[in-house]
PDB file of C-alpha atoms in Angstrom:
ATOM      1  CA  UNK A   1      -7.514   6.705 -21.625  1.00 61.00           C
ATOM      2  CA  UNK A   2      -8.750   2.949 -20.093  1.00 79.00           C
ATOM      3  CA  UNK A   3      -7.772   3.109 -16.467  1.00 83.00           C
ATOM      4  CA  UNK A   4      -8.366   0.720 -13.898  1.00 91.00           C
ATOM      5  CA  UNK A   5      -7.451  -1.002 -10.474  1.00 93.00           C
ATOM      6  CA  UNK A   6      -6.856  -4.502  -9.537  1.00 95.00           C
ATOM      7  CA  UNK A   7      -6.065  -6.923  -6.688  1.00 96.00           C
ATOM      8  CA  UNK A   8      -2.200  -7.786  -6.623  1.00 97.00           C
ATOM      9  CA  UNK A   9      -1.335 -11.527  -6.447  1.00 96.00           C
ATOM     10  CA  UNK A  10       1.135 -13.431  -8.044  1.00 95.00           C
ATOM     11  CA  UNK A  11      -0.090 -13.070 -11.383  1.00 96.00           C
ATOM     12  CA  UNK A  12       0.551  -9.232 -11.648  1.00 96.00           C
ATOM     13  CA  UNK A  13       3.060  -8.775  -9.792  1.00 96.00           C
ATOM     14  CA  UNK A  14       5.828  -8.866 -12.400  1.00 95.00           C
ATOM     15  CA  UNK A  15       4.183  -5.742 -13.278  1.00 96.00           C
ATOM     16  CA  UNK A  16       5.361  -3.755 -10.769  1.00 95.00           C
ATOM     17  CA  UNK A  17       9.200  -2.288 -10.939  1.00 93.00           C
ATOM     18  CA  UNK A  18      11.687  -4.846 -10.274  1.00 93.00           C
ATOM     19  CA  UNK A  19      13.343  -2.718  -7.461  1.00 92.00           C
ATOM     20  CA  UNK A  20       9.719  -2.987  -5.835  1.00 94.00           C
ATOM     21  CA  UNK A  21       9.506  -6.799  -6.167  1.00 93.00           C
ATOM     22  CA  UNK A  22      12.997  -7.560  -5.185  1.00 92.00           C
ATOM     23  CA  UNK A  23      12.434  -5.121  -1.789  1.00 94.00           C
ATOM     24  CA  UNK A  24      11.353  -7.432   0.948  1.00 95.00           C
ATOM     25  CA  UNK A  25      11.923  -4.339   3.665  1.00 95.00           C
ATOM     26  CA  UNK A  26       8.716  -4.964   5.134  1.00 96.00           C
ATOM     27  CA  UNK A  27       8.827  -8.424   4.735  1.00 96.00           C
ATOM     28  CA  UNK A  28      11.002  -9.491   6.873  1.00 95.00           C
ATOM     29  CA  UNK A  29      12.843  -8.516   9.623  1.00 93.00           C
ATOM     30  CA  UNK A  30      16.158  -6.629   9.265  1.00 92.00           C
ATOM     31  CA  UNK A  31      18.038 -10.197   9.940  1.00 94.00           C
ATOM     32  CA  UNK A  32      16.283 -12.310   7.607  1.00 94.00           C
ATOM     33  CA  UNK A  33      15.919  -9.252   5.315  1.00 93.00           C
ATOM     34  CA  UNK A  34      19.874  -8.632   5.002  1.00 94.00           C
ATOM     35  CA  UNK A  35      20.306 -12.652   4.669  1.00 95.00           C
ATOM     36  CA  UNK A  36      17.519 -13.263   1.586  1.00 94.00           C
ATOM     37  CA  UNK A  37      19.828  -9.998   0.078  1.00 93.00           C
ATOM     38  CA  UNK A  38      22.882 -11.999   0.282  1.00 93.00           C
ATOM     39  CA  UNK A  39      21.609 -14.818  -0.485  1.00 94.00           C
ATOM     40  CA  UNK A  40      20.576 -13.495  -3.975  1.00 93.00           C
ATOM     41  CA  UNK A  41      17.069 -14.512  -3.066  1.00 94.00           C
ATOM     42  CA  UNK A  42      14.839 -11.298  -2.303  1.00 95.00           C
ATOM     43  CA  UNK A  43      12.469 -11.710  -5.146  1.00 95.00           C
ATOM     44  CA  UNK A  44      11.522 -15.129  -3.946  1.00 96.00           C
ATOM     45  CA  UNK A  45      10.843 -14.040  -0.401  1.00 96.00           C
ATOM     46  CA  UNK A  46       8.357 -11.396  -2.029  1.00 96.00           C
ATOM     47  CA  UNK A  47       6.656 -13.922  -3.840  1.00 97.00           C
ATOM     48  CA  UNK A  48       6.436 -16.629  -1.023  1.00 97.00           C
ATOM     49  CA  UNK A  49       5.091 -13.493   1.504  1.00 97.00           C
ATOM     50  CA  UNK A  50       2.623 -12.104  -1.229  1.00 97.00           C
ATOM     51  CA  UNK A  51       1.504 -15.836  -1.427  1.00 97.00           C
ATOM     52  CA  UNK A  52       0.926 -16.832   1.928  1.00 97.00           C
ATOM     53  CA  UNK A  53      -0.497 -13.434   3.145  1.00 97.00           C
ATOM     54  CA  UNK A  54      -2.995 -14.079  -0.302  1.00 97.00           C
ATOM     55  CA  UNK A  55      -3.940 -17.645   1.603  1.00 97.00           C
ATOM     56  CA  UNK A  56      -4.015 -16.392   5.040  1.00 97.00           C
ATOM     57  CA  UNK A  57      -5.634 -12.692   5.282  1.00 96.00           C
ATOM     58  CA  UNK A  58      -6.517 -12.012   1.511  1.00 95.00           C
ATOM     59  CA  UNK A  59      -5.749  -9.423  -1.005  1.00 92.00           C
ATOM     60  CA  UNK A  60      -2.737  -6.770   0.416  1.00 97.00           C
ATOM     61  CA  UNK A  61      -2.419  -4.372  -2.579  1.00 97.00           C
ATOM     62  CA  UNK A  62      -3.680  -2.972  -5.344  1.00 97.00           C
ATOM     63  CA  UNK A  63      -2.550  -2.250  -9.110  1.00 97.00           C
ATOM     64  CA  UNK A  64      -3.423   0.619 -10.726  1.00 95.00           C
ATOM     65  CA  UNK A  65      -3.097   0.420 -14.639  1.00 95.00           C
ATOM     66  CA  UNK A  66      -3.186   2.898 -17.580  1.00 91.00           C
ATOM     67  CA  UNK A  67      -3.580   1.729 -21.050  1.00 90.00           C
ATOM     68  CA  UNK A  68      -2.822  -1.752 -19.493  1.00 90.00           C
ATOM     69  CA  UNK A  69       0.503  -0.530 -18.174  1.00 93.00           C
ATOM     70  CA  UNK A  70       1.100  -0.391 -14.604  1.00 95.00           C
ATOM     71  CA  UNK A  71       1.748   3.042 -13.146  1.00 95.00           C
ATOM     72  CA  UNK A  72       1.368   2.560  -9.343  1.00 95.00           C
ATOM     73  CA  UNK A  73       0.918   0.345  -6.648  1.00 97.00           C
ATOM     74  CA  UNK A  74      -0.051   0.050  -2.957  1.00 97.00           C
ATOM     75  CA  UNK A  75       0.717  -2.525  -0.124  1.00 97.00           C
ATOM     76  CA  UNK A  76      -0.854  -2.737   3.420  1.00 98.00           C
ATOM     77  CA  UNK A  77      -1.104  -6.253   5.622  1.00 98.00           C
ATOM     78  CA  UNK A  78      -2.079  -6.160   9.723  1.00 97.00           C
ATOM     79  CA  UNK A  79       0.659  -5.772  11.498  1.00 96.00           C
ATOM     80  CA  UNK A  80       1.146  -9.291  12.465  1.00 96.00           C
ATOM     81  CA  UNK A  81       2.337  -9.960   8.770  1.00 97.00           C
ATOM     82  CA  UNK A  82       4.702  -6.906   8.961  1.00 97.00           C
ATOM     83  CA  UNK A  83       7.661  -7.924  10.969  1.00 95.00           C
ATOM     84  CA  UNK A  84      10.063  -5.239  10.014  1.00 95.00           C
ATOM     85  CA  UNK A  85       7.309  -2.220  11.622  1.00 94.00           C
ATOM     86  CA  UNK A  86       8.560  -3.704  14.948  1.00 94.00           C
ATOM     87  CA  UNK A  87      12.039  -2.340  14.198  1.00 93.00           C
ATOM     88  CA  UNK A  88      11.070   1.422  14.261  1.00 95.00           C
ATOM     89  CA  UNK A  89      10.997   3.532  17.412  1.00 96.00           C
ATOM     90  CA  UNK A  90       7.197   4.514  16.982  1.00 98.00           C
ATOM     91  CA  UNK A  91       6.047   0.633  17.417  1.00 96.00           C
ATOM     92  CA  UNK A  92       3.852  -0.838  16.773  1.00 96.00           C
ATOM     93  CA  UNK A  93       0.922  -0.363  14.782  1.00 97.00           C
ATOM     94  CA  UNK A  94      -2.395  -0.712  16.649  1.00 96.00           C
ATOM     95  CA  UNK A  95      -4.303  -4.135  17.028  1.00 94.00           C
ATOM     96  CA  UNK A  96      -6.896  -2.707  15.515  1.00 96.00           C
ATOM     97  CA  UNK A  97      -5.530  -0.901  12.228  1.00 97.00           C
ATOM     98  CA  UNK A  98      -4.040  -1.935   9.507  1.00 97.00           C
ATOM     99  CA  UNK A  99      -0.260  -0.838   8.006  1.00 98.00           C
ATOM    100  CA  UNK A 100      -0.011   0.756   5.175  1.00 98.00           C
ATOM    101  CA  UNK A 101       3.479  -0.459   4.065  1.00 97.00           C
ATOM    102  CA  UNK A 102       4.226   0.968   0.575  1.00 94.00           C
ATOM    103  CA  UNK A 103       2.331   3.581  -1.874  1.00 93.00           C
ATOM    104  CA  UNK A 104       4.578   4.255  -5.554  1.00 93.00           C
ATOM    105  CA  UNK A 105       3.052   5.947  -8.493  1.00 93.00           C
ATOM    106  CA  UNK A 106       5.441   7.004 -11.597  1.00 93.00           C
ATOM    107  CA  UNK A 107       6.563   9.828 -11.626  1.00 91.00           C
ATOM    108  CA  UNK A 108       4.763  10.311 -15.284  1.00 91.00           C
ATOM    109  CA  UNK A 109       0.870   9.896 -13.416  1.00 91.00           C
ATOM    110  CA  UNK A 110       1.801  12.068 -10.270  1.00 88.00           C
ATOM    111  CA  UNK A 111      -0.056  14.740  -9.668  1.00 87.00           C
ATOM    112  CA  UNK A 112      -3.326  13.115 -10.908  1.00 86.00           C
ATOM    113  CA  UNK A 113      -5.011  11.870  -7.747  1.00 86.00           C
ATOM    114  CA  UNK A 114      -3.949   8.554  -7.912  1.00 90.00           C
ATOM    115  CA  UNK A 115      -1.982   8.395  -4.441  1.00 88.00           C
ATOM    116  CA  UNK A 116      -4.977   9.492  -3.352  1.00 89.00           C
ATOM    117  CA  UNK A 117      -7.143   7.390  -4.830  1.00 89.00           C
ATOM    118  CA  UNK A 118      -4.807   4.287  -3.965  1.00 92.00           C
ATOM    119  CA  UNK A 119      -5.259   5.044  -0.228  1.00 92.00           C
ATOM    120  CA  UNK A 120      -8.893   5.454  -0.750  1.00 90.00           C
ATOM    121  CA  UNK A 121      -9.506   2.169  -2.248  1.00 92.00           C
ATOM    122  CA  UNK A 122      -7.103   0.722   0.997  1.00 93.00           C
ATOM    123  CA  UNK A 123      -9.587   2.181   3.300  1.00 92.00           C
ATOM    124  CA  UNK A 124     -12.787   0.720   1.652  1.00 91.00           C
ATOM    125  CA  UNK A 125     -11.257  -2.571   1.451  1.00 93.00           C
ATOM    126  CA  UNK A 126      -9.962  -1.923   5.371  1.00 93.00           C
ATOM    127  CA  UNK A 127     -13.585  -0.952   6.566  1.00 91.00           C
ATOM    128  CA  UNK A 128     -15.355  -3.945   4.669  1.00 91.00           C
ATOM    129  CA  UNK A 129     -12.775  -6.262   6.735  1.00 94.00           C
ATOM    130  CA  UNK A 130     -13.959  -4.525   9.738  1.00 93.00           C
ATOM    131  CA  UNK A 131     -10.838  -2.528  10.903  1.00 95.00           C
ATOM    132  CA  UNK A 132     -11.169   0.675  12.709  1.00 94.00           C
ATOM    133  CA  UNK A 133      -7.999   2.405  10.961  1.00 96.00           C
ATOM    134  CA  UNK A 134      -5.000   2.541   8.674  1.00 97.00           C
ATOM    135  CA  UNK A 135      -1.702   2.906  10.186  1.00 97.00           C
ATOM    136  CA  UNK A 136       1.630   3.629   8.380  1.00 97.00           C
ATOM    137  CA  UNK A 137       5.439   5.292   9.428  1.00 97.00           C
ATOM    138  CA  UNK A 138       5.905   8.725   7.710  1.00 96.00           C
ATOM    139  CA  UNK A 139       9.527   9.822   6.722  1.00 96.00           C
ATOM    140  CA  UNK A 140       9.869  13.141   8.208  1.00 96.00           C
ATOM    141  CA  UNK A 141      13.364  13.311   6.448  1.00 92.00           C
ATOM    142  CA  UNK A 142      12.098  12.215   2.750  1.00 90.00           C
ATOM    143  CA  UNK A 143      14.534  12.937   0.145  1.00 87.00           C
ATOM    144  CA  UNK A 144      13.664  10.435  -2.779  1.00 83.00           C
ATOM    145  CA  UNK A 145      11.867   7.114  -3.253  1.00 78.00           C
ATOM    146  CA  UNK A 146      12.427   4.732  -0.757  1.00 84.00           C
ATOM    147  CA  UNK A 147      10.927   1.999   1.580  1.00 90.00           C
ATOM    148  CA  UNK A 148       8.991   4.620   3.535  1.00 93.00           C
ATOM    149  CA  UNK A 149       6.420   7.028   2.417  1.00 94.00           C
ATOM    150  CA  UNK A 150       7.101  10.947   2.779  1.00 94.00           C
ATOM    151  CA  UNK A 151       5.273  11.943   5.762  1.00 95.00           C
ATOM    152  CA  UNK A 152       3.276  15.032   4.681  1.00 93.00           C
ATOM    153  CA  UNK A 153       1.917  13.195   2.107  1.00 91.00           C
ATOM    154  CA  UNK A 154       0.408  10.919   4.297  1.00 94.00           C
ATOM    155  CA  UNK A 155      -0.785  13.875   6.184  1.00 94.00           C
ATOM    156  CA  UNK A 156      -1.942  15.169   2.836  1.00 91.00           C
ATOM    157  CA  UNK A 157      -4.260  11.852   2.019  1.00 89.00           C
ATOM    158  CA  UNK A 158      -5.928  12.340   5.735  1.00 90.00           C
ATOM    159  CA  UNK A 159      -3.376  10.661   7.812  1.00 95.00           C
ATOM    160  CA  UNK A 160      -2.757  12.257  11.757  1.00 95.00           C
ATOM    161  CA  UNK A 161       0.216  11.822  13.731  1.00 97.00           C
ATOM    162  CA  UNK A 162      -0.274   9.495  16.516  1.00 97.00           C
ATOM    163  CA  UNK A 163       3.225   8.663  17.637  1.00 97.00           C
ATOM    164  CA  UNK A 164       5.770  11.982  17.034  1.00 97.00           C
ATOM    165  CA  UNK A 165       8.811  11.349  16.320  1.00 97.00           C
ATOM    166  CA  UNK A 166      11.855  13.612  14.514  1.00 96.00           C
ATOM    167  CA  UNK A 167      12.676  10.794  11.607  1.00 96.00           C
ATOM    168  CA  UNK A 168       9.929   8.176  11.685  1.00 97.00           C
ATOM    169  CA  UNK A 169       6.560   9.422  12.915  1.00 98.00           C
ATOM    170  CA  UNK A 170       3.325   6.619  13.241  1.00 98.00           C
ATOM    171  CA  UNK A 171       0.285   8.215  11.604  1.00 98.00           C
ATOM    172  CA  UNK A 172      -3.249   6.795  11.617  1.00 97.00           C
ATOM    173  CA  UNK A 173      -6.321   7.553   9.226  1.00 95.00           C
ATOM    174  CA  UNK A 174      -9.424   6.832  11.310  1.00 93.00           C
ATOM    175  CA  UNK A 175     -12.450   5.663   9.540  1.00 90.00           C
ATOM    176  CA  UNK A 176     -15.004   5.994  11.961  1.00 75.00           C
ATOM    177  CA  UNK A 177     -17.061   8.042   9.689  1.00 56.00           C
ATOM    178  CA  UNK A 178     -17.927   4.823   7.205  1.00 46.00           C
ATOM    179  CA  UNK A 179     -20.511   6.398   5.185  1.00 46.00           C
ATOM    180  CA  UNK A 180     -18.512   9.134   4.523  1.00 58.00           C
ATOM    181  CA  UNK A 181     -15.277   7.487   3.561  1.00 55.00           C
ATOM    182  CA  UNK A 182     -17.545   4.829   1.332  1.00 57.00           C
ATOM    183  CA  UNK A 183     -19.072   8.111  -0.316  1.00 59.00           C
ATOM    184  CA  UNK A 184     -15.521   9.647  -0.893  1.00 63.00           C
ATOM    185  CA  UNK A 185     -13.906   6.155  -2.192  1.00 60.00           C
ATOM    186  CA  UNK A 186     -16.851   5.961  -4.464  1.00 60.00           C
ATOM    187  CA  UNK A 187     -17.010   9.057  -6.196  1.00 66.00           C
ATOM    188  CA  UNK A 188     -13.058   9.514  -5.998  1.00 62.00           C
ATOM    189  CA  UNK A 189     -13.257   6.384  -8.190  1.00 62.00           C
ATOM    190  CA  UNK A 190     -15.505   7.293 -10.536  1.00 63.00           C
ATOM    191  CA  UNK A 191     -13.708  10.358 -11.451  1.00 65.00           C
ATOM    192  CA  UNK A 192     -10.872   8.286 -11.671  1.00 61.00           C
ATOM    193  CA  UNK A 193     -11.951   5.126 -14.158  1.00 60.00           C
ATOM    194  CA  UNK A 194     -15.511   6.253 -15.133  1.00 55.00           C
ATOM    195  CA  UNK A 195     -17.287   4.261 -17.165  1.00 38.00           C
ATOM    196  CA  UNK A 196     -14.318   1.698 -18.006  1.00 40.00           C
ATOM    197  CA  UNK A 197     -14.439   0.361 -14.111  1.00 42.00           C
ATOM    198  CA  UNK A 198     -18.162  -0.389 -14.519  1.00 38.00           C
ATOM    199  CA  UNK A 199     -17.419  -2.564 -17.708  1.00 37.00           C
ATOM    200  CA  UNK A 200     -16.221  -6.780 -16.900  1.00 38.00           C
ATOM    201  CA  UNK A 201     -12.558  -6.604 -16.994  1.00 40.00           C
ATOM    202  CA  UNK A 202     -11.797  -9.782 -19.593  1.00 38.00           C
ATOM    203  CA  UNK A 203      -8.563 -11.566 -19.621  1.00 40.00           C
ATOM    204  CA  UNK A 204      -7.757 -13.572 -22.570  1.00 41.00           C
ATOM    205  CA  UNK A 205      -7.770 -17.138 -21.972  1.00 35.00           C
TER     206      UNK A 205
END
């Protein structure tokens, strides 16, 4: 089974399910959110923030494919690039942290480590940009797939409450302990791809 993770940008992001690239929750703020909705317009707003946060910051997700087919995703920005996290009651994410706005995987791969292994790849990519955290708002209520991730998984993958609240707690992974974390990442991903990451990924031309 050939699995592997890659950068999101514009090229792959058709991958992902249309409900994901159409959502522009974090995007935007709840004004200009509802308005690109109306507008019929939400999937361009996606790609124009994907594309500008590409030019300004870098790569702000990952892609996380089995037999080439996409099973999961992650998203995560600094909070200056996140306008809706201002909206919640346990604003705002620390200067010094990153958000971690949206983690999917089908429901076909759960249960495999991926989620795991998605967040793990965020916070080797956060540390190597030289952030101190990863910051995200739990949903103490979660029912079913949404915008926002159930909180005890986050608390499951190493997250700690920082801000309580009875709907929409702030949690924060600290990565203070680099080595550790790079150590963790590292052999979480070899488990995960083996010898398939280790081989040049070739795209036909």
């Amino acid at each position: 089974m050939g699995r592997r993770l890659v950068p999101l940008t514009l090229d792959n992001l058709s991958d992902l399910p249309k409900r994901c690239r159409s959502c522009v929750f974090w995007e935007l703020d709840p004004v200009s959110g509802d308005a690109a909705v109306r507008a019929g317009r939400p999937e361009l707003e996606k790609e124009a923030w994907i594309s500008a946060v590409l030019l300004e910051w870098g790569s702000c997700g990952r892609v996380v494919y089995v037999d080439e087919v996409a099973v999961g995703f992650v998203l995560y920005a600094p909070p200056a690039y996140v306008p809706r996290s201002l909206a919640f009651p346990t604003s705002p994410v620390s200067a010094d942290a990153v958000q971690l706005m949206m983690s999917w995987i089908n429901p076909g791969y759960q249960g495999q480590g991926l989620g795991r292994v998605l967040v793990q790849t965020v916070a080797k990519d956060v540390l190597r940009r030289g952030f101190k955290a990863v910051e995200a708002f739990g949903d103490a209520r979660w029912q079913k797939p949404a915008c926002l991730l159930p909180a005890d998984h986050l608390t499951a993958v190493g997250f700690k409450t920082v801000r309580p609240h009875f709907s929409y707690p702030r949690l924060r992974l600290e990565l203070r302990n680099t080595l550790s974390w790079k150590e963790d990442v590292e052999q979480a991903l070899d488990r995960l791809l083996g010898a398939v990451q280790k081989e040049p990924v070739l795209r036909p031309l």
